[in-house]
Coordinates of C-alpha atoms in Angstrom, one line a residue:
M1128 CA -2.9 -4.5 6.4
I1129 CA -5.9 -3.3 8.4
D1130 CA -5.1 -0.9 11.2
E1131 CA -7.1 -2.2 14.2
A1132 CA -7.6 1.3 15.6
C1133 CA -9.3 2.3 12.3
G1134 CA -11.3 -0.9 11.7
A1135 CA -12.3 -2.2 8.3
W1136 CA -13.6 1.0 6.9
L1137 CA -10.5 3.3 7.2
R1138 CA -6.9 3.2 6.1
R1139 CA -4.1 5.1 7.8
F1140 CA -1.2 5.3 5.3
L1141 CA 1.0 7.6 7.4
P1142 CA 0.4 7.5 11.2
R1143 CA 0.5 11.0 12.8
P1144 CA -0.6 10.5 16.4
D1145 CA 0.1 14.1 17.3
A1146 CA -1.9 15.6 14.4
G1147 CA -4.7 17.9 15.4
L1148 CA -7.0 17.1 12.5
H1149 CA -8.2 14.1 10.7
L1150 CA -8.8 14.4 6.9
I1151 CA -11.2 11.6 6.0
C1152 CA -11.1 11.0 2.3
V1153 CA -14.1 9.2 0.6
P1154 CA -13.4 7.7 -2.9
H1155 CA -15.5 7.7 -6.0
G1156 CA -17.8 4.9 -7.2
G1157 CA -15.6 2.0 -8.2
G1158 CA -12.7 3.4 -6.2
G1159 CA -11.1 2.4 -3.0
A1160 CA -8.7 3.7 -0.4
G1161 CA -5.8 3.3 -2.8
A1162 CA -7.1 6.3 -4.7
F1163 CA -5.5 8.4 -2.0
L1164 CA -2.1 6.8 -1.9
G1165 CA 0.6 9.4 -1.8
W1166 CA -1.7 12.1 -0.5
A1167 CA -0.6 11.9 3.2
E1168 CA 3.0 12.7 2.4
L1169 CA 1.9 16.0 0.8
L1170 CA 0.0 17.1 3.9
P1171 CA 1.6 18.9 6.9
P1172 CA 2.2 16.9 10.1
A1173 CA -0.8 18.6 11.7
I1174 CA -3.1 16.6 9.4
E1175 CA -3.5 12.8 9.5
L1176 CA -5.2 11.4 6.4
L1177 CA -7.7 8.5 6.8
A1178 CA -8.9 6.9 3.5
V1179 CA -12.2 5.2 3.3
Q1180 CA -12.2 1.6 2.1
Y1181 CA -15.5 0.4 0.6
P1182 CA -16.3 -3.3 0.9
G1183 CA -15.9 -5.6 -2.1
R1184 CA -12.5 -4.3 -3.4
E1185 CA -8.8 -4.0 -2.7
D1186 CA -8.1 -5.6 0.7
R1187 CA -11.9 -5.9 1.4
L1188 CA -12.7 -8.0 -1.6
P1189 CA -14.5 -10.8 0.2
D1190 CA -16.7 -8.3 2.2
P1191 CA -20.3 -7.9 0.9
M1192 CA -21.1 -4.6 -0.7
P1193 CA -23.8 -2.4 0.9
R1194 CA -27.3 -2.8 -0.4
D1195 CA -28.0 0.9 -0.5
M1196 CA -26.7 4.4 0.6
A1197 CA -28.3 4.1 4.0
E1198 CA -26.5 0.9 4.9
L1199 CA -23.2 2.3 3.7
V1200 CA -23.6 5.5 5.6
T1201 CA -24.6 3.8 8.8
E1202 CA -21.5 1.6 8.8
L1203 CA -19.2 4.3 7.8
T1204 CA -20.5 6.7 10.4
D1205 CA -19.8 4.1 13.0
A1206 CA -16.2 4.1 11.8
V1207 CA -15.9 7.9 11.8
A1208 CA -17.3 8.1 15.3
A1209 CA -14.5 5.8 16.5
V1210 CA -11.9 8.3 15.3
A1211 CA -13.7 11.5 16.2
D1212 CA -11.5 12.1 19.2
R1213 CA -10.1 15.1 17.4
P1214 CA -11.6 17.4 14.8
Y1215 CA -12.1 16.0 11.3
A1216 CA -12.8 17.2 7.8
L1217 CA -14.4 15.2 5.0
F1218 CA -13.2 15.1 1.4
G1219 CA -15.3 13.2 -1.1
H1220 CA -14.8 12.7 -4.8
S1221 CA -17.8 12.0 -7.1
M1222 CA -20.0 9.5 -5.4
G1223 CA -17.8 10.0 -2.4
A1224 CA -18.9 13.6 -2.0
T1225 CA -22.5 12.4 -1.6
V1226 CA -21.4 9.8 0.9
A1227 CA -19.5 12.4 2.8
Y1228 CA -22.5 14.7 2.9
E1229 CA -24.7 11.8 4.2
V1230 CA -22.1 10.9 6.9
A1231 CA -22.1 14.5 8.1
Q1232 CA -25.9 14.4 8.3
E1233 CA -25.9 11.1 10.1
A1234 CA -23.3 12.3 12.6
R1235 CA -25.6 15.2 13.4
R1236 CA -28.6 12.9 13.7
R1237 CA -26.8 10.8 16.3
G1238 CA -25.5 13.8 18.2
L1239 CA -21.9 13.1 17.3
P1240 CA -19.2 15.7 16.4
G1241 CA -19.7 16.8 12.8
P1242 CA -17.0 17.7 10.3
V1243 CA -15.3 21.1 10.6
H1244 CA -15.3 21.3 6.8
L1245 CA -16.7 19.3 3.8
V1246 CA -14.9 19.3 0.5
A1247 CA -17.2 18.0 -2.3
S1248 CA -15.4 17.1 -5.5
A1249 CA -16.9 16.6 -8.9
R1250 CA -20.5 16.0 -7.8
E1251 CA -23.7 17.8 -7.9
A1252 CA -25.3 18.8 -4.6
P1253 CA -27.6 16.1 -3.0
H1254 CA -30.8 18.0 -3.7
D1255 CA -29.8 18.1 -7.4
E1256 CA -29.1 14.3 -7.6
K1257 CA -29.7 13.2 -11.2
G1258 CA -30.0 9.4 -10.7
G1259 CA -29.4 7.1 -13.6
D1260 CA -29.6 3.7 -15.0
V1261 CA -26.1 2.7 -15.9
H1262 CA -26.3 -0.1 -13.3
R1263 CA -29.2 -1.7 -15.3
G1264 CA -27.3 -1.9 -18.6
G1265 CA -25.0 -4.6 -19.8
D1266 CA -21.2 -4.8 -19.5
E1267 CA -20.8 -2.9 -22.7
D1268 CA -22.7 0.0 -21.3
L1269 CA -20.7 -0.1 -18.1
Y1270 CA -17.5 -0.2 -20.1
A1271 CA -18.6 2.8 -22.2
E1272 CA -19.4 4.8 -19.1
L1273 CA -16.0 4.1 -17.5
M1274 CA -14.2 5.1 -20.7
R1275 CA -16.3 8.3 -21.0
L1276 CA -15.2 9.4 -17.5
G1277 CA -11.7 8.2 -17.9
A1278 CA -12.1 6.2 -14.8
T1279 CA -10.2 3.0 -15.8
A1280 CA -7.4 2.4 -18.3
P1281 CA -8.6 0.1 -21.1
D1282 CA -5.7 -2.4 -20.6
V1283 CA -6.8 -3.0 -17.0
L1284 CA -10.1 -4.3 -18.3
A1285 CA -8.5 -6.5 -21.0
D1286 CA -8.2 -9.5 -18.6
P1287 CA -11.6 -11.2 -18.4
D1288 CA -11.3 -12.3 -14.8
L1289 CA -10.1 -8.9 -13.6
R1290 CA -12.8 -7.2 -15.7
A1291 CA -15.5 -9.3 -14.1
M1292 CA -14.2 -8.5 -10.6
I1293 CA -14.0 -4.8 -11.3
F1294 CA -17.4 -4.7 -13.0
A1295 CA -19.0 -6.4 -10.0
Y1296 CA -18.2 -3.6 -7.5
V1297 CA -18.5 -0.8 -10.0
R1298 CA -22.0 -1.9 -10.9
A1299 CA -22.9 -2.2 -7.2
D1300 CA -21.6 1.4 -6.6
Y1301 CA -23.6 2.7 -9.6
R1302 CA -26.7 1.0 -8.3
L1303 CA -26.1 2.6 -4.9
I1304 CA -25.7 6.1 -6.2
E1305 CA -28.2 6.0 -9.0
T1306 CA -31.0 4.8 -6.6
Y1307 CA -30.0 7.2 -3.9
R1308 CA -32.8 9.7 -3.0
P1309 CA -31.8 12.3 -0.4
L1310 CA -34.2 13.0 2.5
P1311 CA -35.3 16.6 3.0
L1312 CA -32.9 17.4 5.8
P1313 CA -31.8 20.7 7.2
P1314 CA -28.6 22.2 5.8
L1315 CA -25.3 21.3 7.3
D1316 CA -23.6 23.7 9.7
C1317 CA -20.0 23.4 8.4
P1318 CA -18.4 25.3 5.5
V1319 CA -18.4 23.5 2.1
T1320 CA -15.7 23.9 -0.5
V1321 CA -16.4 22.5 -4.0
F1322 CA -13.7 21.2 -6.3
L1323 CA -14.3 20.8 -10.0
G1324 CA -12.5 20.0 -13.2
D1325 CA -13.1 22.6 -15.9
R1326 CA -13.9 19.9 -18.5
D1327 CA -16.0 17.7 -16.3
P1328 CA -18.6 16.2 -18.7
D1329 CA -21.3 15.8 -16.0
L1330 CA -21.0 19.0 -13.9
A1331 CA -20.9 22.7 -14.8
P1332 CA -19.6 25.4 -12.4
D1333 CA -23.1 26.9 -11.9
E1334 CA -24.4 23.4 -10.9
A1335 CA -21.5 22.8 -8.6
A1336 CA -22.1 26.2 -6.9
R1337 CA -25.5 24.9 -5.8
W1338 CA -23.8 23.2 -2.9
R1339 CA -24.5 26.5 -1.2
H1340 CA -28.0 25.2 -0.5
A1341 CA -26.6 22.2 1.4
T1342 CA -25.1 24.3 4.3
R1343 CA -25.9 27.3 6.4
A1344 CA -22.2 28.2 6.4
R1345 CA -20.1 29.7 3.6
T1346 CA -19.3 27.9 0.4
R1347 CA -16.5 28.3 -2.1
L1348 CA -15.9 26.9 -5.6
E1349 CA -12.4 26.0 -6.9
I1350 CA -11.9 24.9 -10.5
F1351 CA -8.9 22.9 -11.7
P1352 CA -7.8 22.1 -15.2
G1353 CA -9.1 18.6 -16.2
D1354 CA -12.0 16.3 -16.6
H1355 CA -14.0 14.3 -14.0
F1356 CA -10.8 12.8 -12.6
Y1357 CA -8.9 16.1 -12.7
L1358 CA -7.5 15.3 -9.2
V1359 CA -5.1 12.6 -10.6
P1360 CA -3.0 14.8 -12.9
Q1361 CA -3.6 17.8 -10.6
R1362 CA -2.8 16.0 -7.3
H1363 CA -0.2 18.6 -6.1
A1364 CA -2.5 21.5 -6.9
V1365 CA -5.4 19.8 -5.1
L1366 CA -3.3 19.1 -2.0
V1367 CA -2.1 22.7 -2.0
S1368 CA -5.8 23.8 -2.0
L1369 CA -6.7 21.3 0.7
R1370 CA -3.8 22.6 2.9
R1371 CA -5.2 26.1 2.5
V1372 CA -8.8 25.1 3.2
L1373 CA -7.9 23.2 6.3
A1374 CA -5.3 25.6 7.7
P1375 CA -7.8 27.3 10.1
Y1376 CA -8.6 24.0 11.8
G1377 CA -5.2 22.8 13.1
R1378 CA -2.0 24.4 14.2
G1379 CA 0.5 24.2 11.4
A1380 CA -2.0 22.8 8.9
A1381 CA -0.9 25.2 6.2

């Protein structure tokens, strides 16, 4: 059910009206707000988690998907502005890290409050964006890519109708991120922490560390056991790290 206070773009799984900090979590390409189910319960009462819900999936299945990164970021920043009555941090995984970075840049462009911290997970820095052409390939290519990253269980894609639905929004997300070209913008002002799986097939630690060029503030790299989706088996460790990262921004956040 959509929380009217959050609008179409954000999901509040565990309301915490007295929390001093919002943690806005932005999912990977092909993902939705459901990727962060169970996270809120592992955070302290001082932090309220808001999960981003992209159009075209889960409870927004009928909604048209954004044509490009600029359209997505414009609409999502509108949603973030509506809940920026208190400090907020951004956590983005894979494509979501790029989206979170662009939201932070758009907030600054509009003169809105920016994030107090950005956590970028399993994604190269925007100025190192590699592009790609997975979205141009056939269904077999898309299936192979999902299997390579461990993004989707094979049995989920066994049903033809379900497979067609999933492939539609996954392909749209791949098109969005693979055609994204960042503008030459000034670095952010907030600290950036980078999370990475030690067996991520697409990102090495020295590449992840290049997020230091995306901010004037400090950066830090944390490496977890696992592949591109390390945060699924390592959920508890990830949340422990997030609590530590966010502790300075809210009373009792640790």
